[in-house]
Amino acid sequence: MALRIRKSFKIAPGLRINVSKSGVSTSLGGKGATVNLSKRGTRVITSIPGTGISASKLYGAGKRDAAPAPPTPVWAHVVTWLIIAAVIWWIFS
């Protein structure tokens, strides 16, 4: 049996930060259509709300077979979190 650990934080309407064992991702959208950006690629999920019917497509999955990408520089993570903090401050001020 596999153990899954995941936590999702709502940053703004239609914007979520997802944290799991495998890393961090960002989801944009809501009921009916969502785009998830992660290290695995971009996943687009469309659904008919309330029916349980959905479709999902992963773009960029072929990159896993290629040479590994260089690690993301630390400054890129710092800039991302500064932007998120500014958006949160703007929403609640």
PDB file of C-alpha atoms in Angstrom:
ATOM      1  CA  MET A   1       0.000   0.000   0.000  1.00  0.00           C
ATOM      2  CA  ALA A   2       1.353   3.397  -0.991  1.00  0.00           C
ATOM      3  CA  LEU A   3       1.265   6.306   1.435  1.00  0.00           C
ATOM      4  CA  ARG A   4       0.417   9.698  -0.037  1.00  0.00           C
ATOM      5  CA  ILE A   5       1.059  12.951   1.773  1.00  0.00           C
ATOM      6  CA  ARG A   6      -0.260  16.206   0.288  1.00  0.00           C
ATOM      7  CA  LYS A   7      -1.229  19.645   1.576  1.00  0.00           C
ATOM      8  CA  SER A   8      -2.789  22.446  -0.444  1.00  0.00           C
ATOM      9  CA  PHE A   9      -2.706  26.158   0.459  1.00  0.00           C
ATOM     10  CA  LYS A  10      -5.138  28.616  -1.125  1.00  0.00           C
ATOM     11  CA  ILE A  11      -3.160  31.752  -2.020  1.00  0.00           C
ATOM     12  CA  ALA A  12      -5.874  33.651  -3.897  1.00  0.00           C
ATOM     13  CA  PRO A  13      -9.118  32.767  -5.662  1.00  0.00           C
ATOM     14  CA  GLY A  14      -8.142  30.230  -8.306  1.00  0.00           C
ATOM     15  CA  LEU A  15      -4.504  29.932  -7.135  1.00  0.00           C
ATOM     16  CA  ARG A  16      -3.162  27.131  -4.922  1.00  0.00           C
ATOM     17  CA  ILE A  17       0.263  25.953  -3.776  1.00  0.00           C
ATOM     18  CA  ASN A  18       0.404  22.157  -3.375  1.00  0.00           C
ATOM     19  CA  VAL A  19       3.065  20.481  -1.211  1.00  0.00           C
ATOM     20  CA  SER A  20       3.668  16.725  -1.281  1.00  0.00           C
ATOM     21  CA  LYS A  21       6.403  14.143  -0.740  1.00  0.00           C
ATOM     22  CA  SER A  22       7.507  14.568  -4.347  1.00  0.00           C
ATOM     23  CA  GLY A  23       7.751  18.376  -4.306  1.00  0.00           C
ATOM     24  CA  VAL A  24       5.869  21.638  -4.727  1.00  0.00           C
ATOM     25  CA  SER A  25       3.448  22.577  -7.499  1.00  0.00           C
ATOM     26  CA  THR A  26       1.080  25.416  -8.357  1.00  0.00           C
ATOM     27  CA  SER A  27      -2.527  25.037  -9.492  1.00  0.00           C
ATOM     28  CA  LEU A  28      -4.430  27.720 -11.413  1.00  0.00           C
ATOM     29  CA  GLY A  29      -8.148  27.545 -12.086  1.00  0.00           C
ATOM     30  CA  GLY A  30     -11.178  26.101 -10.381  1.00  0.00           C
ATOM     31  CA  LYS A  31     -14.182  23.925 -11.032  1.00  0.00           C
ATOM     32  CA  GLY A  32     -14.289  22.804 -14.639  1.00  0.00           C
ATOM     33  CA  ALA A  33     -10.705  23.590 -15.655  1.00  0.00           C
ATOM     34  CA  THR A  34      -7.385  23.546 -13.789  1.00  0.00           C
ATOM     35  CA  VAL A  35      -3.744  23.874 -14.852  1.00  0.00           C
ATOM     36  CA  ASN A  36      -1.101  22.369 -12.565  1.00  0.00           C
ATOM     37  CA  LEU A  37       2.558  23.392 -12.943  1.00  0.00           C
ATOM     38  CA  SER A  38       5.144  21.061 -11.395  1.00  0.00           C
ATOM     39  CA  LYS A  39       8.580  19.581 -11.987  1.00  0.00           C
ATOM     40  CA  ARG A  40       6.951  16.749 -13.957  1.00  0.00           C
ATOM     41  CA  GLY A  41       5.426  19.155 -16.464  1.00  0.00           C
ATOM     42  CA  THR A  42       2.143  20.942 -17.015  1.00  0.00           C
ATOM     43  CA  ARG A  43      -1.073  19.041 -16.389  1.00  0.00           C
ATOM     44  CA  VAL A  44      -4.378  20.337 -17.745  1.00  0.00           C
ATOM     45  CA  ILE A  45      -7.513  18.917 -16.113  1.00  0.00           C
ATOM     46  CA  THR A  46     -11.011  19.568 -17.439  1.00  0.00           C
ATOM     47  CA  SER A  47     -14.216  18.276 -15.912  1.00  0.00           C
ATOM     48  CA  ILE A  48     -17.970  18.519 -15.785  1.00  0.00           C
ATOM     49  CA  PRO A  49     -18.577  19.711 -12.208  1.00  0.00           C
ATOM     50  CA  GLY A  50     -20.844  17.521 -10.116  1.00  0.00           C
ATOM     51  CA  THR A  51     -20.660  14.493 -12.409  1.00  0.00           C
ATOM     52  CA  GLY A  52     -17.307  12.942 -11.544  1.00  0.00           C
ATOM     53  CA  ILE A  53     -16.373  13.024 -15.253  1.00  0.00           C
ATOM     54  CA  SER A  54     -12.944  14.485 -15.991  1.00  0.00           C
ATOM     55  CA  ALA A  55     -10.025  14.311 -18.396  1.00  0.00           C
ATOM     56  CA  SER A  56      -6.356  14.995 -17.715  1.00  0.00           C
ATOM     57  CA  LYS A  57      -3.417  15.575 -20.065  1.00  0.00           C
ATOM     58  CA  LEU A  58       0.238  15.902 -19.044  1.00  0.00           C
ATOM     59  CA  TYR A  59       2.472  18.073 -21.234  1.00  0.00           C
ATOM     60  CA  GLY A  60       6.254  17.877 -20.969  1.00  0.00           C
ATOM     61  CA  ALA A  61       6.376  14.291 -19.652  1.00  0.00           C
ATOM     62  CA  GLY A  62       9.011  13.338 -22.261  1.00  0.00           C
ATOM     63  CA  LYS A  63      11.585  15.503 -20.502  1.00  0.00           C
ATOM     64  CA  ARG A  64      12.152  12.749 -17.927  1.00  0.00           C
ATOM     65  CA  ASP A  65      14.032  10.632 -20.484  1.00  0.00           C
ATOM     66  CA  ALA A  66      16.317  13.502 -21.504  1.00  0.00           C
ATOM     67  CA  ALA A  67      19.408  14.637 -19.629  1.00  0.00           C
ATOM     68  CA  PRO A  68      18.544  16.037 -16.201  1.00  0.00           C
ATOM     69  CA  ALA A  69      17.960  19.766 -16.094  1.00  0.00           C
ATOM     70  CA  PRO A  70      20.334  21.865 -14.028  1.00  0.00           C
ATOM     71  CA  PRO A  71      19.010  22.674 -10.545  1.00  0.00           C
ATOM     72  CA  THR A  72      16.909  25.806 -10.196  1.00  0.00           C
ATOM     73  CA  PRO A  73      18.990  28.648  -8.761  1.00  0.00           C
ATOM     74  CA  VAL A  74      18.134  29.692  -5.210  1.00  0.00           C
ATOM     75  CA  TRP A  75      17.340  33.260  -6.288  1.00  0.00           C
ATOM     76  CA  ALA A  76      14.461  31.964  -8.461  1.00  0.00           C
ATOM     77  CA  HIS A  77      12.808  30.392  -5.408  1.00  0.00           C
ATOM     78  CA  VAL A  78      13.355  33.583  -3.385  1.00  0.00           C
ATOM     79  CA  VAL A  79      11.772  35.734  -6.110  1.00  0.00           C
ATOM     80  CA  THR A  80       8.796  33.355  -6.371  1.00  0.00           C
ATOM     81  CA  TRP A  81       8.124  33.489  -2.617  1.00  0.00           C
ATOM     82  CA  LEU A  82       8.524  37.295  -2.577  1.00  0.00           C
ATOM     83  CA  ILE A  83       5.882  37.581  -5.298  1.00  0.00           C
ATOM     84  CA  ILE A  84       3.570  35.233  -3.390  1.00  0.00           C
ATOM     85  CA  ALA A  85       4.097  37.247  -0.184  1.00  0.00           C
ATOM     86  CA  ALA A  86       3.346  40.504  -2.042  1.00  0.00           C
ATOM     87  CA  VAL A  87       0.120  39.069  -3.463  1.00  0.00           C
ATOM     88  CA  ILE A  88      -0.973  37.854  -0.017  1.00  0.00           C
ATOM     89  CA  TRP A  89      -0.157  41.253   1.502  1.00  0.00           C
ATOM     90  CA  TRP A  90      -2.091  43.013  -1.275  1.00  0.00           C
ATOM     91  CA  ILE A  91      -5.134  40.749  -0.794  1.00  0.00           C
ATOM     92  CA  PHE A  92      -5.306  41.228   2.976  1.00  0.00           C
ATOM     93  CA  SER A  93      -4.407  44.927   3.133  1.00  0.00           C
TER      94      SER A  93
END
